[in-house]
């Protein structure tokens, strides 16, 4: 039983043990990653209503509070970088931790979320 619990704990915290961590980045660095990476996911983890009110161009919506969030993650390629954001950075940080537990190796969280993106004068699309 002890070995089983140790193995389970190792799996659940694999992202942290292997050095996979969510990197919190400011708007300027987030933009550099958007311009530099060729094959990345840009994920908005807000509610569909928030997403409809305006998003970063090219973003897909995967609501972190939806019960099927983890099922949707399983459909994605964990070897691709992920740029993730929400309203202010909290939900996307949580989503990023879930992603690293699913084996995503490069996860970048937009500090301040779309609020900071807008404040920096960056483009939003509806």
mmCIF file of C-alpha atoms in Angstrom:
data_model
loop_
_atom_site.group_PDB
_atom_site.id
_atom_site.type_symbol
_atom_site.label_atom_id
_atom_site.label_comp_id
_atom_site.label_asym_id
_atom_site.label_seq_id
_atom_site.Cartn_x
_atom_site.Cartn_y
_atom_site.Cartn_z
ATOM 1 C CA UNK A 1 0.000 0.000 0.000
ATOM 2 C CA UNK A 2 2.811 2.394 0.846
ATOM 3 C CA UNK A 3 4.457 1.753 -2.554
ATOM 4 C CA UNK A 4 1.162 2.401 -4.311
ATOM 5 C CA UNK A 5 0.725 5.719 -2.513
ATOM 6 C CA UNK A 6 4.308 6.723 -3.303
ATOM 7 C CA UNK A 7 3.809 5.881 -6.989
ATOM 8 C CA UNK A 8 0.546 7.825 -7.091
ATOM 9 C CA UNK A 9 2.137 10.850 -5.423
ATOM 10 C CA UNK A 10 4.998 10.687 -7.918
ATOM 11 C CA UNK A 11 2.553 10.707 -10.815
ATOM 12 C CA UNK A 12 0.473 13.569 -9.435
ATOM 13 C CA UNK A 13 3.497 15.739 -8.788
ATOM 14 C CA UNK A 14 5.534 14.686 -11.815
ATOM 15 C CA UNK A 15 5.458 18.191 -13.236
ATOM 16 C CA UNK A 16 7.099 19.601 -10.150
ATOM 17 C CA UNK A 17 9.571 16.761 -9.687
ATOM 18 C CA UNK A 18 10.784 16.863 -13.290
ATOM 19 C CA UNK A 19 11.163 20.631 -13.337
ATOM 20 C CA UNK A 20 8.008 21.264 -15.347
ATOM 21 C CA UNK A 21 6.550 24.412 -13.908
ATOM 22 C CA UNK A 22 4.225 27.104 -15.088
ATOM 23 C CA UNK A 23 6.235 30.182 -15.985
ATOM 24 C CA UNK A 24 4.502 33.462 -15.179
ATOM 25 C CA UNK A 25 5.376 36.035 -17.816
ATOM 26 C CA UNK A 26 4.527 39.675 -18.451
ATOM 27 C CA UNK A 27 2.760 40.949 -21.557
ATOM 28 C CA UNK A 28 5.987 41.785 -23.408
ATOM 29 C CA UNK A 29 7.406 38.272 -22.939
ATOM 30 C CA UNK A 30 4.035 36.659 -23.750
ATOM 31 C CA UNK A 31 4.021 38.565 -27.065
ATOM 32 C CA UNK A 32 7.583 37.432 -27.827
ATOM 33 C CA UNK A 33 6.517 33.810 -27.326
ATOM 34 C CA UNK A 34 3.508 34.370 -29.603
ATOM 35 C CA UNK A 35 5.821 35.736 -32.295
ATOM 36 C CA UNK A 36 8.595 33.179 -31.780
ATOM 37 C CA UNK A 37 6.836 29.837 -31.354
ATOM 38 C CA UNK A 38 5.555 28.243 -34.535
ATOM 39 C CA UNK A 39 3.243 25.588 -33.165
ATOM 40 C CA UNK A 40 1.742 26.609 -29.826
ATOM 41 C CA UNK A 41 -1.630 26.610 -28.127
ATOM 42 C CA UNK A 42 -3.063 29.948 -27.026
ATOM 43 C CA UNK A 43 -5.681 29.057 -24.435
ATOM 44 C CA UNK A 44 -8.195 31.336 -22.734
ATOM 45 C CA UNK A 45 -9.463 29.520 -19.626
ATOM 46 C CA UNK A 46 -12.257 31.976 -18.787
ATOM 47 C CA UNK A 47 -15.972 31.236 -19.069
ATOM 48 C CA UNK A 48 -17.561 31.247 -22.547
ATOM 49 C CA UNK A 49 -19.323 34.522 -21.644
ATOM 50 C CA UNK A 50 -16.018 36.192 -20.727
ATOM 51 C CA UNK A 51 -14.388 34.779 -23.866
ATOM 52 C CA UNK A 52 -17.214 36.196 -26.027
ATOM 53 C CA UNK A 53 -16.631 39.656 -24.548
ATOM 54 C CA UNK A 54 -13.142 39.788 -26.069
ATOM 55 C CA UNK A 55 -10.108 37.551 -26.456
ATOM 56 C CA UNK A 56 -6.503 37.644 -27.532
ATOM 57 C CA UNK A 57 -6.538 36.968 -31.307
ATOM 58 C CA UNK A 58 -6.138 33.282 -32.083
ATOM 59 C CA UNK A 59 -7.095 32.036 -28.622
ATOM 60 C CA UNK A 60 -9.229 28.959 -28.071
ATOM 61 C CA UNK A 61 -11.554 28.714 -25.092
ATOM 62 C CA UNK A 62 -11.136 25.886 -22.577
ATOM 63 C CA UNK A 63 -13.005 26.912 -19.428
ATOM 64 C CA UNK A 64 -10.911 25.682 -16.478
ATOM 65 C CA UNK A 65 -14.064 25.523 -14.320
ATOM 66 C CA UNK A 66 -15.850 23.199 -16.751
ATOM 67 C CA UNK A 67 -15.972 19.596 -15.511
ATOM 68 C CA UNK A 68 -14.657 18.384 -18.895
ATOM 69 C CA UNK A 69 -11.539 20.626 -18.791
ATOM 70 C CA UNK A 70 -9.203 17.690 -18.201
ATOM 71 C CA UNK A 71 -10.863 15.662 -20.962
ATOM 72 C CA UNK A 72 -10.253 18.541 -23.371
ATOM 73 C CA UNK A 73 -6.592 18.728 -22.289
ATOM 74 C CA UNK A 74 -6.211 15.045 -23.108
ATOM 75 C CA UNK A 75 -7.069 15.906 -26.745
ATOM 76 C CA UNK A 76 -4.076 18.266 -27.006
ATOM 77 C CA UNK A 77 -0.441 17.476 -27.769
ATOM 78 C CA UNK A 78 1.542 18.001 -24.539
ATOM 79 C CA UNK A 79 4.795 18.487 -26.464
ATOM 80 C CA UNK A 80 3.530 21.800 -27.877
ATOM 81 C CA UNK A 81 4.070 25.008 -25.874
ATOM 82 C CA UNK A 82 1.016 26.490 -24.182
ATOM 83 C CA UNK A 83 0.349 30.189 -23.680
ATOM 84 C CA UNK A 84 -2.505 30.481 -21.208
ATOM 85 C CA UNK A 85 -4.466 33.389 -19.763
ATOM 86 C CA UNK A 86 -7.635 34.310 -17.905
ATOM 87 C CA UNK A 87 -9.047 37.578 -16.549
ATOM 88 C CA UNK A 88 -6.319 38.390 -14.028
ATOM 89 C CA UNK A 89 -3.948 35.404 -13.917
ATOM 90 C CA UNK A 90 -5.283 33.215 -11.116
ATOM 91 C CA UNK A 91 -7.393 30.697 -13.024
ATOM 92 C CA UNK A 92 -4.766 30.398 -15.742
ATOM 93 C CA UNK A 93 -2.075 29.678 -13.140
ATOM 94 C CA UNK A 94 -4.284 26.892 -11.764
ATOM 95 C CA UNK A 95 -4.958 25.608 -15.295
ATOM 96 C CA UNK A 96 -1.234 25.668 -15.993
ATOM 97 C CA UNK A 97 -0.532 23.492 -12.947
ATOM 98 C CA UNK A 98 -3.129 21.005 -14.193
ATOM 99 C CA UNK A 99 -1.460 21.051 -17.616
ATOM 100 C CA UNK A 100 1.984 20.265 -16.189
ATOM 101 C CA UNK A 101 0.443 17.333 -14.328
ATOM 102 C CA UNK A 102 -0.815 16.134 -17.716
ATOM 103 C CA UNK A 103 2.702 16.223 -19.107
ATOM 104 C CA UNK A 104 2.782 19.621 -20.814
ATOM 105 C CA UNK A 105 6.396 20.734 -20.637
ATOM 106 C CA UNK A 106 6.201 24.401 -21.641
ATOM 107 C CA UNK A 107 3.389 26.382 -20.046
ATOM 108 C CA UNK A 108 3.464 30.187 -19.922
ATOM 109 C CA UNK A 109 0.887 32.062 -17.846
ATOM 110 C CA UNK A 110 0.119 35.693 -18.688
ATOM 111 C CA UNK A 111 0.566 37.654 -15.465
ATOM 112 C CA UNK A 112 -2.385 39.948 -14.944
ATOM 113 C CA UNK A 113 -4.349 38.087 -17.606
ATOM 114 C CA UNK A 114 -6.300 39.793 -20.338
ATOM 115 C CA UNK A 115 -6.749 42.782 -18.025
ATOM 116 C CA UNK A 116 -3.008 43.459 -18.174
ATOM 117 C CA UNK A 117 -2.994 42.699 -21.926
ATOM 118 C CA UNK A 118 -5.621 45.414 -22.472
ATOM 119 C CA UNK A 119 -3.817 47.849 -20.159
ATOM 120 C CA UNK A 120 -0.679 47.413 -22.276
ATOM 121 C CA UNK A 121 -2.697 48.512 -25.336
ATOM 122 C CA UNK A 122 -2.611 45.111 -27.019
ATOM 123 C CA UNK A 123 -5.205 43.941 -29.516
ATOM 124 C CA UNK A 124 -8.428 42.209 -28.475
ATOM 125 C CA UNK A 125 -10.924 40.593 -30.839
ATOM 126 C CA UNK A 126 -14.572 39.728 -30.337
#
